[in-house]
PDB file of C-alpha atoms in Angstrom:
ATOM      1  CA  UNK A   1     -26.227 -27.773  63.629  1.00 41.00           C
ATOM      2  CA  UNK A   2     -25.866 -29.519  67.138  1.00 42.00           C
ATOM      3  CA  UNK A   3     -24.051 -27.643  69.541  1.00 42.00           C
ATOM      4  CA  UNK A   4     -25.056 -29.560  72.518  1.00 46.00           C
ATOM      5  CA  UNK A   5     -22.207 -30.441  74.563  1.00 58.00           C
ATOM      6  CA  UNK A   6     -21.210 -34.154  73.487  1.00 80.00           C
ATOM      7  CA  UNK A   7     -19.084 -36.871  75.113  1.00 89.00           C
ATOM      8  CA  UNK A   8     -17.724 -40.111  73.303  1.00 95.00           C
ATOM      9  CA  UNK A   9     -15.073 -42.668  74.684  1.00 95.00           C
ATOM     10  CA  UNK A  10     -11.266 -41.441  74.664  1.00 95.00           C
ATOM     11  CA  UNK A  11      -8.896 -43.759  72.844  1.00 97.00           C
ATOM     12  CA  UNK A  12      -7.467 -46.552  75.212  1.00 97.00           C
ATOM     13  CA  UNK A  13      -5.467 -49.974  75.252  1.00 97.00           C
ATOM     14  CA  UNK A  14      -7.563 -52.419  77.458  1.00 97.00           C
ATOM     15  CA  UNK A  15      -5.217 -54.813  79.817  1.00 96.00           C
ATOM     16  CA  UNK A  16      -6.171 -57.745  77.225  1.00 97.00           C
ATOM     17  CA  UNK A  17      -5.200 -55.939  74.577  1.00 97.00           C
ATOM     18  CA  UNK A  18      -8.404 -54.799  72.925  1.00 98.00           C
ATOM     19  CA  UNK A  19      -8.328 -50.859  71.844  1.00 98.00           C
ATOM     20  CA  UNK A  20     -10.526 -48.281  72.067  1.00 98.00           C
ATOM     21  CA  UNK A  21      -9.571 -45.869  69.115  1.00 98.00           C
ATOM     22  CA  UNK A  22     -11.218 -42.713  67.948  1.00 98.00           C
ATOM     23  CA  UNK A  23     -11.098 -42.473  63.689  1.00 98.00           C
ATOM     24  CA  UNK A  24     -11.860 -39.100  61.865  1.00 98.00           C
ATOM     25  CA  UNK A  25     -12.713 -38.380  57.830  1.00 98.00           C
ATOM     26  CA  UNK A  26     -12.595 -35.303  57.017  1.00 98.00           C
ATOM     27  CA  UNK A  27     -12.746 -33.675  53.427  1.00 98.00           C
ATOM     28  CA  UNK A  28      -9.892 -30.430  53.790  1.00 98.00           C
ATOM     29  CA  UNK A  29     -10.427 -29.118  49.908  1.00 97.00           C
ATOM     30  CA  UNK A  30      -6.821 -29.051  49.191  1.00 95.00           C
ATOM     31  CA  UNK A  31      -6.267 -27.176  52.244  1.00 97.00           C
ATOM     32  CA  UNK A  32      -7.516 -24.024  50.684  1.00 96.00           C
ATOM     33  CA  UNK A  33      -9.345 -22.448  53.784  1.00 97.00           C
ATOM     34  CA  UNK A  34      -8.471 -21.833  57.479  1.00 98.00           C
ATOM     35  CA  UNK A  35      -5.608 -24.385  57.621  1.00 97.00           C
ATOM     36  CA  UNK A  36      -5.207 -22.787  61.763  1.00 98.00           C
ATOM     37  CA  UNK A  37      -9.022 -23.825  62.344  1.00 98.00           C
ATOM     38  CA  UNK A  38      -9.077 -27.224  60.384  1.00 98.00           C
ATOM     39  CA  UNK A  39      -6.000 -28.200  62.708  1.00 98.00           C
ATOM     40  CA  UNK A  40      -7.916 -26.522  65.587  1.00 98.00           C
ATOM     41  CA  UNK A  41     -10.967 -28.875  64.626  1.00 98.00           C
ATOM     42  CA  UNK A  42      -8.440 -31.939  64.136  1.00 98.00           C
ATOM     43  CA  UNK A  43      -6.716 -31.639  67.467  1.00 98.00           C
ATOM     44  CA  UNK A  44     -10.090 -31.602  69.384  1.00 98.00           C
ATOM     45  CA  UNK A  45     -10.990 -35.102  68.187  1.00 98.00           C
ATOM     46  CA  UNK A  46      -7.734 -36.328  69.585  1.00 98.00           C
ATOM     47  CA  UNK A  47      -8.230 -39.312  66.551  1.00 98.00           C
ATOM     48  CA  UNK A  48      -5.950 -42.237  66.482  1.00 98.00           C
ATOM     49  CA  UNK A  49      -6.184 -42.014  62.745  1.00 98.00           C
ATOM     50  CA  UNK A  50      -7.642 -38.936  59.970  1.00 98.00           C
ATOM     51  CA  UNK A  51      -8.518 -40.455  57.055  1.00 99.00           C
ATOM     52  CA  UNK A  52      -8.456 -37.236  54.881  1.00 98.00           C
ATOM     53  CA  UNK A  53      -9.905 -36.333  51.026  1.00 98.00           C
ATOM     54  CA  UNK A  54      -8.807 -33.667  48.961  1.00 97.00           C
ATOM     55  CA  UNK A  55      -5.432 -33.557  50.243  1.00 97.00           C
ATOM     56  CA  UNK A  56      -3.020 -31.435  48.500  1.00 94.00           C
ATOM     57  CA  UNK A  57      -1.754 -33.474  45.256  1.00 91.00           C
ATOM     58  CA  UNK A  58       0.697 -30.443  43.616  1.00 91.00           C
ATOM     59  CA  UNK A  59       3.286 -28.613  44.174  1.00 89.00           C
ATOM     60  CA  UNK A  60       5.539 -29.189  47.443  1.00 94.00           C
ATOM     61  CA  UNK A  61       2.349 -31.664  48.254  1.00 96.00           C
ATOM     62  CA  UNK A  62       4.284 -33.746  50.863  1.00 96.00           C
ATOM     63  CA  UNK A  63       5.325 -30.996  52.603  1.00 97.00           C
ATOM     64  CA  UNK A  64       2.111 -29.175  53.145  1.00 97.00           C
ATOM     65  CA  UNK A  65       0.309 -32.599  54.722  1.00 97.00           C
ATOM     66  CA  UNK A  66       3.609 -33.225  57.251  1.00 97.00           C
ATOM     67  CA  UNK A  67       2.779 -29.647  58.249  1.00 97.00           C
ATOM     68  CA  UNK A  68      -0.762 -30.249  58.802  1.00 97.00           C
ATOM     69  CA  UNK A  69       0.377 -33.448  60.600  1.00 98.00           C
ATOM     70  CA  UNK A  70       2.196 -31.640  62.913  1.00 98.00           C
ATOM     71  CA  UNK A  71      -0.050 -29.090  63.257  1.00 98.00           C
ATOM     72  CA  UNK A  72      -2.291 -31.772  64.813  1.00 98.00           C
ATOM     73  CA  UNK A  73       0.567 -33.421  66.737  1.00 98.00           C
ATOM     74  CA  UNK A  74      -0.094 -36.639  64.686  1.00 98.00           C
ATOM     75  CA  UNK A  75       2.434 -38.403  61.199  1.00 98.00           C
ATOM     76  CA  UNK A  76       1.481 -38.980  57.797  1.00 98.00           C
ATOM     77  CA  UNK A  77       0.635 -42.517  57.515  1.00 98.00           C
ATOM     78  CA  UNK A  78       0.567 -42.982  53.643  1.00 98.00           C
ATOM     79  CA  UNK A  79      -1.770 -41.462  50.836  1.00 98.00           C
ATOM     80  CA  UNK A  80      -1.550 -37.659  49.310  1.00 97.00           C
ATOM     81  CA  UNK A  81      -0.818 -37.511  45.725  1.00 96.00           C
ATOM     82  CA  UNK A  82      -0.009 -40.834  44.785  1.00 97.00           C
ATOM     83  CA  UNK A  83      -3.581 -41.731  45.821  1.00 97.00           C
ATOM     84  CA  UNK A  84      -4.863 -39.378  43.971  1.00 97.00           C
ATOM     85  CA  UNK A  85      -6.239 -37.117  46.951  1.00 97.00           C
ATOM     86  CA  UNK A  86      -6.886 -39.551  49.847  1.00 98.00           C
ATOM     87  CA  UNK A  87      -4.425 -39.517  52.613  1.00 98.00           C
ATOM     88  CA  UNK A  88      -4.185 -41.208  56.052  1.00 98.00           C
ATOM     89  CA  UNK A  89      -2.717 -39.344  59.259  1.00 98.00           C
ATOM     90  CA  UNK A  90      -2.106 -40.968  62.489  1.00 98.00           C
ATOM     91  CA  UNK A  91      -1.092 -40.330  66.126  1.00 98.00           C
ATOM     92  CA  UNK A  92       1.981 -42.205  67.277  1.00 96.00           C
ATOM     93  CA  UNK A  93       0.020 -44.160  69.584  1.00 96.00           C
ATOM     94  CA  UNK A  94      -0.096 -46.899  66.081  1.00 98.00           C
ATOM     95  CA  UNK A  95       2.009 -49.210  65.127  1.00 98.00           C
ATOM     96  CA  UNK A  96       2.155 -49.204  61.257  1.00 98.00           C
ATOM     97  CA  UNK A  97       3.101 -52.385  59.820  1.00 98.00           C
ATOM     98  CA  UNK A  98       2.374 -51.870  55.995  1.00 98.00           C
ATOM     99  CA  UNK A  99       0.411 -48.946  53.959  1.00 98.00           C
ATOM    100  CA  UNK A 100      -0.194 -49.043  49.951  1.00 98.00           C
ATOM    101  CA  UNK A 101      -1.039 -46.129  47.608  1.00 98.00           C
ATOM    102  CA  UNK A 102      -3.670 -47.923  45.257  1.00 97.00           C
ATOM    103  CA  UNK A 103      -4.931 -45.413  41.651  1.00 97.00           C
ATOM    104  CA  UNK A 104      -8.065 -46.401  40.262  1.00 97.00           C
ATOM    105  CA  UNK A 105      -8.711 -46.899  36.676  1.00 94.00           C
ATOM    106  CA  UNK A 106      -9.277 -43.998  34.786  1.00 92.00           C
ATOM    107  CA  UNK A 107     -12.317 -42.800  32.944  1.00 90.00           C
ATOM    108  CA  UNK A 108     -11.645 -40.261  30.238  1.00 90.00           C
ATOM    109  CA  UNK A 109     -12.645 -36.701  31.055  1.00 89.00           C
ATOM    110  CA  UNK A 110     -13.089 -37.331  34.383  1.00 92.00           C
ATOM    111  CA  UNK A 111     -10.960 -36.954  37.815  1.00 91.00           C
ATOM    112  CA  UNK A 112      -8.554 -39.673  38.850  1.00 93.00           C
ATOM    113  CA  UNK A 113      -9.288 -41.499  41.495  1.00 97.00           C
ATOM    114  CA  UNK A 114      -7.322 -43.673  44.278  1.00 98.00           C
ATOM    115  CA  UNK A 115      -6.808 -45.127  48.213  1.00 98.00           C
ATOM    116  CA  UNK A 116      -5.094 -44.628  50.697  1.00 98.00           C
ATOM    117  CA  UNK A 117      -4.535 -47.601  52.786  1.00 98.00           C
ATOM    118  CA  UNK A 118      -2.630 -49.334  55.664  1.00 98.00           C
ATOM    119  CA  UNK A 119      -2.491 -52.304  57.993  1.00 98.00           C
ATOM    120  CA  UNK A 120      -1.699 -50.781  61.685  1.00 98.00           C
ATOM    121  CA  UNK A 121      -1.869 -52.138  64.766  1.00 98.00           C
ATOM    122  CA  UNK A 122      -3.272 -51.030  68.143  1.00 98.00           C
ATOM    123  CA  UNK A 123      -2.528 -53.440  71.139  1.00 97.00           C
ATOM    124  CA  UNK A 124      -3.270 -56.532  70.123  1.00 97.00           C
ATOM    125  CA  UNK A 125      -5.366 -55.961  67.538  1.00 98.00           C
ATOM    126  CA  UNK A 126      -5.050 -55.642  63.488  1.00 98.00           C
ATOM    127  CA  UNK A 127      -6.541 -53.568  61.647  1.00 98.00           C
ATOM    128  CA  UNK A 128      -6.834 -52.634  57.660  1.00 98.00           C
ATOM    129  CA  UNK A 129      -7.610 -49.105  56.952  1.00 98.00           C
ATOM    130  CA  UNK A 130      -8.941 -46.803  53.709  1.00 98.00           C
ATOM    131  CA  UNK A 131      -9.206 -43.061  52.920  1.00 98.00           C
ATOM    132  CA  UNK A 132     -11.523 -42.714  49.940  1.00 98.00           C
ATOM    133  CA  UNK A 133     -12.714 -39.796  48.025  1.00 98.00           C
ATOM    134  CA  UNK A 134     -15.880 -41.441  45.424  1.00 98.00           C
ATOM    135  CA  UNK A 135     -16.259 -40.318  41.622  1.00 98.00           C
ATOM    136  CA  UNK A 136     -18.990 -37.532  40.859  1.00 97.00           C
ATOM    137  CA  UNK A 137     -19.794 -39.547  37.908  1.00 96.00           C
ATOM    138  CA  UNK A 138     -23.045 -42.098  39.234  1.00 96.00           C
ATOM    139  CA  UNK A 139     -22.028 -45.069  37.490  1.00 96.00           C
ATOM    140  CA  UNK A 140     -18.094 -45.203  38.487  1.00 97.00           C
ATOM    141  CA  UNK A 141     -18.676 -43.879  41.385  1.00 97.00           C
ATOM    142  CA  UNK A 142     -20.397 -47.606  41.635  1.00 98.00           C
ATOM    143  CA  UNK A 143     -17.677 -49.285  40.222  1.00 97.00           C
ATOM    144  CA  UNK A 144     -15.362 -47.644  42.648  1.00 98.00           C
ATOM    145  CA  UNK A 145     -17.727 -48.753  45.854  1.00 98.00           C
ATOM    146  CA  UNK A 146     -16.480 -52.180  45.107  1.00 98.00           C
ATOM    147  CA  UNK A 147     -13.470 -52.063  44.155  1.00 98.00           C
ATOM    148  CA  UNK A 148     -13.462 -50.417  47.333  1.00 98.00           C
ATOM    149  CA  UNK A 149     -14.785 -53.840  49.478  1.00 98.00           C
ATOM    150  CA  UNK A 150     -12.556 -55.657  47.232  1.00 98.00           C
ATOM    151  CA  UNK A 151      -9.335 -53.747  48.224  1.00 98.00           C
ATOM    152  CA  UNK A 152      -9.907 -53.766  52.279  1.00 98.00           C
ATOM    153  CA  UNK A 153     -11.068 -57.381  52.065  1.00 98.00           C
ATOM    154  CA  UNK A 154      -7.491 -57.989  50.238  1.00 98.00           C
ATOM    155  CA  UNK A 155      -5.410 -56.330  53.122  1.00 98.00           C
ATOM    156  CA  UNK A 156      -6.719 -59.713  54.880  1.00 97.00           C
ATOM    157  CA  UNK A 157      -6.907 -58.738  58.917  1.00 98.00           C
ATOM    158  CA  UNK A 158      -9.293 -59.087  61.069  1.00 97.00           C
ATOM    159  CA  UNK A 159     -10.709 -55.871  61.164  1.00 98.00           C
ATOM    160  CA  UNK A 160     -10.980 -53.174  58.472  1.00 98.00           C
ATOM    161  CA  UNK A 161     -12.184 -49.581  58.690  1.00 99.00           C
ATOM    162  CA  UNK A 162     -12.985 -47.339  55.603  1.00 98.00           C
ATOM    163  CA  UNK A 163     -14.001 -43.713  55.124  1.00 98.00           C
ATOM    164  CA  UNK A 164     -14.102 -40.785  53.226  1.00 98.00           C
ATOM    165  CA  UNK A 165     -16.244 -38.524  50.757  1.00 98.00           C
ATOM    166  CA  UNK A 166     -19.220 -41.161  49.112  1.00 98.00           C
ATOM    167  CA  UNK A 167     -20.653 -37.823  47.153  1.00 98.00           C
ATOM    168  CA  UNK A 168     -23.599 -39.611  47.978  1.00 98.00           C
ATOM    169  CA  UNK A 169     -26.090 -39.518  50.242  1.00 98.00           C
ATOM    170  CA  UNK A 170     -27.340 -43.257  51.718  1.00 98.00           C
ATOM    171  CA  UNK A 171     -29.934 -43.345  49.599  1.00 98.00           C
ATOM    172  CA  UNK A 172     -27.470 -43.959  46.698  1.00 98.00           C
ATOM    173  CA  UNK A 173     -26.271 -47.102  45.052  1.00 98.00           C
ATOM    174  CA  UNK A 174     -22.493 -46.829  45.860  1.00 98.00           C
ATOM    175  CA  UNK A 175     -23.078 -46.238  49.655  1.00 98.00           C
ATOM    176  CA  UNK A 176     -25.606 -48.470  49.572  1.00 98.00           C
ATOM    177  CA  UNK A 177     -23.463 -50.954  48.288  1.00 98.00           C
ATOM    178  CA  UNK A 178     -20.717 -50.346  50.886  1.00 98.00           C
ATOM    179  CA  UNK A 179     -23.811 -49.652  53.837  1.00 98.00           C
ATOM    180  CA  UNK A 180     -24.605 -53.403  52.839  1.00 98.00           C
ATOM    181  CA  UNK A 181     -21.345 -55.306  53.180  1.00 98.00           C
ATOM    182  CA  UNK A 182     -19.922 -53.096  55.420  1.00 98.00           C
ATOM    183  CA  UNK A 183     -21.219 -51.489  58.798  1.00 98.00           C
ATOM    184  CA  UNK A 184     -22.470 -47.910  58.254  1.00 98.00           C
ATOM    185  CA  UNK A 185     -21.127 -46.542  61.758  1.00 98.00           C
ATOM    186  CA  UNK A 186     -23.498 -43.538  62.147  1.00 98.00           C
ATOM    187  CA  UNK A 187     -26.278 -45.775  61.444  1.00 98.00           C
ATOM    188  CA  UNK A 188     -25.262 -48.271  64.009  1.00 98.00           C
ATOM    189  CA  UNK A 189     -24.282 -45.463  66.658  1.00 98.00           C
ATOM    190  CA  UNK A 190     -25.774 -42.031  66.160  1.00 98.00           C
ATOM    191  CA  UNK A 191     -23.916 -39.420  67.733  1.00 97.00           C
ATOM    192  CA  UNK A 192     -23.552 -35.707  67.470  1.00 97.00           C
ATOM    193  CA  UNK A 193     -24.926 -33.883  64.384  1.00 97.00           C
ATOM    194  CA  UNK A 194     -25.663 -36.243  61.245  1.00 98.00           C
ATOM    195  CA  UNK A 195     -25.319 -34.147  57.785  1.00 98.00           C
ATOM    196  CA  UNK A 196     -21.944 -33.258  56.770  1.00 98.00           C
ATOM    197  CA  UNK A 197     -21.815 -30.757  53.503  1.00 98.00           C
ATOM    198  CA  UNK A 198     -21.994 -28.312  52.361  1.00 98.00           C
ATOM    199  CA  UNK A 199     -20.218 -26.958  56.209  1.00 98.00           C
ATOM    200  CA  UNK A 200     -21.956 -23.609  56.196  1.00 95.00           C
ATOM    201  CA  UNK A 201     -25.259 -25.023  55.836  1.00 97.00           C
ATOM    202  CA  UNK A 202     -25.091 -28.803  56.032  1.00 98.00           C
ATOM    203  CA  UNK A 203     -28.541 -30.605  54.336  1.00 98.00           C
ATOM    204  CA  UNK A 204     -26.799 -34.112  53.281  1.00 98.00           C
ATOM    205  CA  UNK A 205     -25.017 -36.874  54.949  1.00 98.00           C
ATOM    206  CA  UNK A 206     -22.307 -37.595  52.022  1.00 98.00           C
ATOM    207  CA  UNK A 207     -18.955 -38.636  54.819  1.00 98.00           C
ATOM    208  CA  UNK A 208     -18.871 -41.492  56.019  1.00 98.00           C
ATOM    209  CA  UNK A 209     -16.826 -44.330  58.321  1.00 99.00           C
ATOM    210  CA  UNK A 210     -18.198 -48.108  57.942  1.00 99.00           C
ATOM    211  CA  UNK A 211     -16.585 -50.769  59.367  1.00 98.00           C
ATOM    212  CA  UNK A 212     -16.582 -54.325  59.249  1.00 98.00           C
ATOM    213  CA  UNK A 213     -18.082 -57.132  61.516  1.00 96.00           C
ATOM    214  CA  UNK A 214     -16.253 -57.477  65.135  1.00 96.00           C
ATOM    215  CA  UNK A 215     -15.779 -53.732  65.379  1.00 98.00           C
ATOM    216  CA  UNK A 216     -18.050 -52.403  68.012  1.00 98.00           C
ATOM    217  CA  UNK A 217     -19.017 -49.111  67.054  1.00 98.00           C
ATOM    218  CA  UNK A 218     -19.465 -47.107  70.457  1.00 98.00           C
ATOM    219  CA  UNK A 219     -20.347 -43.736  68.481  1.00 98.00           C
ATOM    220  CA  UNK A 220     -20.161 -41.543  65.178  1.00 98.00           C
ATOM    221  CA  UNK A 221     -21.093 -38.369  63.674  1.00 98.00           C
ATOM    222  CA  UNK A 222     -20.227 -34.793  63.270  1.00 98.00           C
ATOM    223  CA  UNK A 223     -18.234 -33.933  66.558  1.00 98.00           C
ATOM    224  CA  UNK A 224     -20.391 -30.328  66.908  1.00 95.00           C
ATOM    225  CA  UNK A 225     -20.637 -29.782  70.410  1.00 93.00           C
ATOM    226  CA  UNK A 226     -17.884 -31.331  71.590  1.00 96.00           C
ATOM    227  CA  UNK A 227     -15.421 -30.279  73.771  1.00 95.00           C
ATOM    228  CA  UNK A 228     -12.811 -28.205  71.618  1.00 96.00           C
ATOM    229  CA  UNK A 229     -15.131 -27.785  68.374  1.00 97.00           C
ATOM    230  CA  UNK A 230     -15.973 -24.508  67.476  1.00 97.00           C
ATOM    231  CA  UNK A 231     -18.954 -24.092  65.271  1.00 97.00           C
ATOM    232  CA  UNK A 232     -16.634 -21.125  63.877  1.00 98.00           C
ATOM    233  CA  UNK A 233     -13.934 -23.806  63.342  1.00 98.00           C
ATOM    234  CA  UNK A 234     -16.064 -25.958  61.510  1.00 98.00           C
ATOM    235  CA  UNK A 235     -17.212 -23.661  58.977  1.00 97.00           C
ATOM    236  CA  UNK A 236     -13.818 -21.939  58.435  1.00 98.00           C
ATOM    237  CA  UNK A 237     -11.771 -25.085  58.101  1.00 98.00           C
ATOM    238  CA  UNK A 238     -13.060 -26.526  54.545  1.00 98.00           C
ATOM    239  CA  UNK A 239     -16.400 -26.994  52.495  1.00 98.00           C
ATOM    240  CA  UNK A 240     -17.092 -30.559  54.626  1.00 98.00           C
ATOM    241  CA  UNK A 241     -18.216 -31.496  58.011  1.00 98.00           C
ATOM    242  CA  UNK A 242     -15.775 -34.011  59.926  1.00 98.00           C
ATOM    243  CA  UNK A 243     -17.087 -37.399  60.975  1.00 98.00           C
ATOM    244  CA  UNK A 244     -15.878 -38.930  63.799  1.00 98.00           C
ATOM    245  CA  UNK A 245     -16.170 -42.429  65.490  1.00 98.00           C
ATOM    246  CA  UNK A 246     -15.376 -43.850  68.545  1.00 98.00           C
ATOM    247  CA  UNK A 247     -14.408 -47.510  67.994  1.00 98.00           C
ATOM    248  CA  UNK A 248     -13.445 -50.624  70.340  1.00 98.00           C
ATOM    249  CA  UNK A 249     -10.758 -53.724  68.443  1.00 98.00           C
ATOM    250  CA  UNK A 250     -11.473 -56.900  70.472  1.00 98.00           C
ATOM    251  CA  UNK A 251      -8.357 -58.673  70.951  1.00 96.00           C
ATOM    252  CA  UNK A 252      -7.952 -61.671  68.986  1.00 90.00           C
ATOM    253  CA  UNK A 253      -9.194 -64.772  70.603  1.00 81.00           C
TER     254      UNK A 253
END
């Protein structure tokens, strides 16, 4: 793992109104580890928004992701059980103006599946947003990829931003459906450490953040190394790797 310390841009508002905003996806396994170290992990990022997988979906659900909210000084944006898993945090810094809990069709015998999403502002600029956890199942995992294009292209802004667990590497059809439409951040921007899972030993890139066209990717990877992140931290918190990106929202013309 990379434990070299590591810069990337801090979240800002330009005097346009263009942002700067930093975006995290992390997998937190239902919150079944160190809950103190994945909030330690979370508050070093200082992200704008989490898009998280595996939140808690059972009992007293919407209480235990307000309290890892808080625990990271940020709100629950939308997601958590009724999305099946995915959920979206954010720090008050956005300006929400709509979010939608979307379950996908169900295949029998296997898990169900769903988005989180929102449209949110920051400055000027609009942007759609998606937590996703993908199917373990190769061909609906597939299926899901684009109903995943289909559903950010639907929240019709200018921007769009979507993340989460592919349980994939790149060389797979789903991501490499969504690598295609969509802008693969780490690809475009390399930075920090690149595989993500399994945490204690990671050998496979299978998080992700892609974005689409106008969104200038300034940096993303695994934030090991930087300021804050403990390598203990990392592998205490959950079974994934966080990926973090550093991204810049031109104002509209």
């Amino acid at each position: 793992m990379d434990t070299m310390p590591l810069s990337l841009p801090k979240s800002l508002t330009e005097p346009d109104g263009s942002a700067v905003i930093r975006v995290l996806s992390y997998n937190v396994r239902s919150l079944r580890d160190d809950e103190e170290a994945l909030a330690r992990v979370v508050t070093a990022c200082a992200p704008d928004l989490v898009f998280v997988q595996e939140a808690p979906r059972f009992f007293r659900w919407r209480k235990h992701a307000a309290r890892l909210a808080a625990k990271c000084d940020l709100v629950v944006l939308g997601g958590g059980a009724t999305a099946a898993g995915p959920l979206l945090l954010c720090s008050l810094r956005t300006f929400v103006e709509r979010t939608e809990d979307v379950l996908l069709p169900l295949t029998p015998g296997l898990h169900r599946r769903g988005f989180a999403t929102a449209v949110v502002r920051f400055g000027a600029a609009r942007v759609g947003v998606l937590s996703a956890h993908l199917s373990l199942d190769r061909a609906e995992r597939l299926g899901q990829a684009q109903l995943l294009l289909e559903r950010l292209e639907a929240l019709d802004v200018p921007y769009g931003i979507a993340a989460g667990d592919m349980n994939e590497t790149p060389a797979g059809p789903a991501f490499g459906r969504l690598a295609g439409a969509l802008r693969d951040c780490r690809t475009v921007a390399p930075w920090g450490a690149e595989h993500t899972f399994p945490a204690a030993a990671p050998d496979r890139r299978i998080d992700a953040v892609f974005a689409t066209a106008g969104v200038e990717v300034l940096g993303c990877g695994v934030p090991a190394g930087l300021e804050g992140v403990r390598a203990a931290d990392l592998a205490a918190a959950t079974d994934h790797l966080p990926v973090l990106a550093a991204l810049r929202l031109p104002a509209p013309a």
